[in-house]
CSV table of C-alpha atoms in Angstrom, one decimal:
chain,number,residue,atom,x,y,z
A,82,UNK,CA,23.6,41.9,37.2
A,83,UNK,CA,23.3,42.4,33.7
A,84,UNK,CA,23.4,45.1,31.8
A,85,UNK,CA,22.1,44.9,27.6
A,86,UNK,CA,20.9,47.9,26.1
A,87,UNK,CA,18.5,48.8,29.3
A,88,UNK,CA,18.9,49.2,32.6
A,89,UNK,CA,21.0,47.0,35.1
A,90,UNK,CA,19.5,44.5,37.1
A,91,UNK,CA,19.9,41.9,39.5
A,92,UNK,CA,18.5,38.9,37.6
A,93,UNK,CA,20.5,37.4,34.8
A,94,UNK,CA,19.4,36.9,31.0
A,95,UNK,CA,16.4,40.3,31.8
A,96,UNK,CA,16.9,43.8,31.2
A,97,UNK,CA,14.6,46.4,31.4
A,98,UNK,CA,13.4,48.0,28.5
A,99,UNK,CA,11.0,51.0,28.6
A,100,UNK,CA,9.8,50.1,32.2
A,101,UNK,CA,9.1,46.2,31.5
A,102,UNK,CA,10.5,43.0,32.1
A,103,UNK,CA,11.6,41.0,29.0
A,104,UNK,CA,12.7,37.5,29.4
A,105,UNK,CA,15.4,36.8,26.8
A,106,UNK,CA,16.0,33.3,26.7
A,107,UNK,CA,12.1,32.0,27.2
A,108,UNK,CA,10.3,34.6,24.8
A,109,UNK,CA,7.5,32.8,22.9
A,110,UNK,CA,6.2,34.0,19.9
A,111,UNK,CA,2.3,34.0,19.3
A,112,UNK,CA,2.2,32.3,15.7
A,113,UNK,CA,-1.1,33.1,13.7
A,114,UNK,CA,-3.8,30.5,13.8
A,115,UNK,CA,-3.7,30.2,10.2
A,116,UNK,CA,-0.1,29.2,10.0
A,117,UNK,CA,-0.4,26.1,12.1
A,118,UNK,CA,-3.2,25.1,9.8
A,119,UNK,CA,-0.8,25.6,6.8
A,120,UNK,CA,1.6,23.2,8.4
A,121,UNK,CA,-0.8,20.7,9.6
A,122,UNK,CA,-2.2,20.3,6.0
A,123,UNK,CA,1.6,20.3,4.6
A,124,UNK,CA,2.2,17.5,7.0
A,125,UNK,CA,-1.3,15.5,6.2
A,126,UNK,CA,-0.3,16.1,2.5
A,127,UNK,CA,3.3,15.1,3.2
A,128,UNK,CA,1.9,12.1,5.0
A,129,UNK,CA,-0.7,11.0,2.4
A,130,UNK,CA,2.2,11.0,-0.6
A,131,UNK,CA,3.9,8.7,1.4
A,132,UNK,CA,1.0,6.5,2.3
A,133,UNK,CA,0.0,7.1,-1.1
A,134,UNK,CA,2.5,6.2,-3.5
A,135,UNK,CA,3.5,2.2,-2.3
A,136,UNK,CA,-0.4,2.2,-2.2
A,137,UNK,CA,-0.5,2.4,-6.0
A,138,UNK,CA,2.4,0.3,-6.8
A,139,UNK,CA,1.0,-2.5,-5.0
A,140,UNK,CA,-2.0,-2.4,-6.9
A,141,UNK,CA,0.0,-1.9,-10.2
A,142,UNK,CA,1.5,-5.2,-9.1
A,143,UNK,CA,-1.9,-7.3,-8.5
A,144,UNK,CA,-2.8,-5.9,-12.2
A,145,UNK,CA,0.4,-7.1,-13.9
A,146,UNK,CA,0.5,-10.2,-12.1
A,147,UNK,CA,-3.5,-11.0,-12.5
A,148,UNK,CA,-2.6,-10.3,-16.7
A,149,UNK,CA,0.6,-12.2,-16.6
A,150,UNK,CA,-1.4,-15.4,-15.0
A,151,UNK,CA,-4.0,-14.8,-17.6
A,152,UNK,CA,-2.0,-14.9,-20.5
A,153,UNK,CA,0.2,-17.8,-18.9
A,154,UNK,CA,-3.2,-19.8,-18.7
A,155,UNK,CA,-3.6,-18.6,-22.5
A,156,UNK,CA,-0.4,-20.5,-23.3
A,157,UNK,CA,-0.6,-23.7,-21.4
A,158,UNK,CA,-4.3,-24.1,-23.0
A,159,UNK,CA,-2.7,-23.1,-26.5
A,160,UNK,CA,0.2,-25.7,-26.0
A,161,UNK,CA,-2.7,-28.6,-24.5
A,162,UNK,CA,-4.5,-28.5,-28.5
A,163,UNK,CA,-1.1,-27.6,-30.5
A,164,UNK,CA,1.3,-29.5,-28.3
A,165,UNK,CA,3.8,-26.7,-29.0
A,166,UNK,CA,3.9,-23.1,-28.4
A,167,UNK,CA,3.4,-20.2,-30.8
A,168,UNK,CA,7.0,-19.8,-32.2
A,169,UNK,CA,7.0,-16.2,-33.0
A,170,UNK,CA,8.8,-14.0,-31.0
A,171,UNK,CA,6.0,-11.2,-29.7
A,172,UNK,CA,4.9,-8.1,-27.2
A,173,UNK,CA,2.3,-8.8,-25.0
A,174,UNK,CA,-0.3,-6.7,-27.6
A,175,UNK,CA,0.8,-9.5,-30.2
A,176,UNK,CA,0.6,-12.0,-27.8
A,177,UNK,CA,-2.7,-11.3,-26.6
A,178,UNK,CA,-4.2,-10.1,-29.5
A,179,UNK,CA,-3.1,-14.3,-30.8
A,180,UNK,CA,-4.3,-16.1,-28.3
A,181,UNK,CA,-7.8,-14.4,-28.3
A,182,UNK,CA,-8.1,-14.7,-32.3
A,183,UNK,CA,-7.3,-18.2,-32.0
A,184,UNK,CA,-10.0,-18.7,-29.0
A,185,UNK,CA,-7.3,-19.1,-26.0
A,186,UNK,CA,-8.5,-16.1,-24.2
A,187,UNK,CA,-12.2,-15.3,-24.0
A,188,UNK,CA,-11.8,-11.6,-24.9
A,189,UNK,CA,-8.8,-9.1,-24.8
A,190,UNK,CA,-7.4,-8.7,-21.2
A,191,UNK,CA,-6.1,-5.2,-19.8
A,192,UNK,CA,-3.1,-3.6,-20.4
A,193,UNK,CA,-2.0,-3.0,-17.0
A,194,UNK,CA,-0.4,0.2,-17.2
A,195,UNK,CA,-2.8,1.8,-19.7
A,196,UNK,CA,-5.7,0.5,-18.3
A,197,UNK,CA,-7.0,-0.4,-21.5
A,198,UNK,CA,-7.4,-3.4,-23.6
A,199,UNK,CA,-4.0,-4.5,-25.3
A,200,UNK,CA,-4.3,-3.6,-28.8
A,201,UNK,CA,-1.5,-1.3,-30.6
A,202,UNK,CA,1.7,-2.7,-31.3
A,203,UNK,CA,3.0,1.5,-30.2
A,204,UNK,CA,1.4,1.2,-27.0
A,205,UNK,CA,4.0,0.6,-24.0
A,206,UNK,CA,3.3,-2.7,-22.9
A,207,UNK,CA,6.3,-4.5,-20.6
A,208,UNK,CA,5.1,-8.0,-21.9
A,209,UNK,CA,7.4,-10.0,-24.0
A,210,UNK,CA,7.1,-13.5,-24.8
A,211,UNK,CA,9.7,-15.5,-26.5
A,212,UNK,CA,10.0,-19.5,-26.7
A,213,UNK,CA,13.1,-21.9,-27.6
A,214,UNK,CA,13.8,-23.3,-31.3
A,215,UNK,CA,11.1,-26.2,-31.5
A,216,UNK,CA,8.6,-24.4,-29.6
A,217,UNK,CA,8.9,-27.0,-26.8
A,218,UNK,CA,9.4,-24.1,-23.7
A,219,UNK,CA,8.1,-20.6,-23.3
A,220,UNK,CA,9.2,-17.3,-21.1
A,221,UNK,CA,7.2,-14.9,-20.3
A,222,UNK,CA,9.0,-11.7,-18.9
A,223,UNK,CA,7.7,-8.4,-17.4
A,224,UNK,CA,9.9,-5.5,-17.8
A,225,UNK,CA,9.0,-2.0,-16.1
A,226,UNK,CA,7.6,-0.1,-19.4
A,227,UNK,CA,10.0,1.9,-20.8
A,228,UNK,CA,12.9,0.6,-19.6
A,229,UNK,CA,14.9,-2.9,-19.3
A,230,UNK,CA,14.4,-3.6,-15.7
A,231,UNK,CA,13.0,-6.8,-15.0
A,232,UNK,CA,10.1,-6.7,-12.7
A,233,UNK,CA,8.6,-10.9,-13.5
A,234,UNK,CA,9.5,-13.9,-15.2
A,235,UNK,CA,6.9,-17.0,-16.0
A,236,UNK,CA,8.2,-19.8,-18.2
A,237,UNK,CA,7.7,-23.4,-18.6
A,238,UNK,CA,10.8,-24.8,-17.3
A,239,UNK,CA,11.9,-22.9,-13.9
A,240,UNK,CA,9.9,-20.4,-13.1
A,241,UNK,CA,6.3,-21.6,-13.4
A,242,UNK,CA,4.7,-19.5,-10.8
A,243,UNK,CA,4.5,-16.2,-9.8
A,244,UNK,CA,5.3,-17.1,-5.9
């Protein structure tokens, strides 16, 4: 038999302690009903966070796509009438704020990270639009705001869709 700390007995992994019977090896712990809670809502929050977050960058993506179509629309109605396009270099707030003022987009469109119309040149805006020397092409490219990572591209020559 064993013998830890009690008495000796006949029945491995038990000793006696005080009189009782005390299983080593299978001893379960009562926990407290309010620490499973605490770990069910840590795994539900866990859980939602990772639901959560592609949840929001997929509809960050319909917005930038839906205001990159619009603007693209913009252009090809600007280049029908002018049979060129604008030649200036510009961020999307320039860009947008042209085409409406000359009539090519009904009424500012939404900045789809602010959430707001386009309208200061200092707000972060991931639009630029540039075109070639005799305004015959366009690009329009959408980089992750604040940074240079290219997230789309719309232009006139090989990448006319969004698809």
């Amino acid at each position: 038999g064993a013998r830890l700390g009690g008495a000796r007995t006949s029945c491995p992994g038990r000793f006696v302690v005080s009189g009782s019977f005390t299983n080593l090896v299978g001893m379960k712990r009562r926990r407290s009903p309010h620490i499973r809670i605490l770990g069910l809502a840590g795994l539900s929050l866990a859980a939602g966070v990772l639901v959560g977050i592609p949840l929001a960058e997929k509809r960050e993506e319909r917005r930038v796509r839906a205001m990159l179509l619009t603007v693209q629309e913009g252009l090809q109605n600007f280049h029908v009438k002018e049979e060129i396009y604008p030649r200036e270099l510009m961020t999307g707030a320039q860009l947008v704020h042209f085409l409406t003022k000359e009539g090519f987009l009904k009424e500012p469109i939404v900045n789809p990270w602010t959430r707001k119309p386009f309208g200061n040149d200092g707000e972060p805006d991931g639009l630029r639009y540039r075109t070639d020397m005799i305004a015959e092409t366009y690009e329009l490219v959408v980089y992750r705001p604040g940074t240079e990572i290219e997230e789309f591209r719309l232009d006139s020559t090989e990448n006319q869709s969004l698809e």
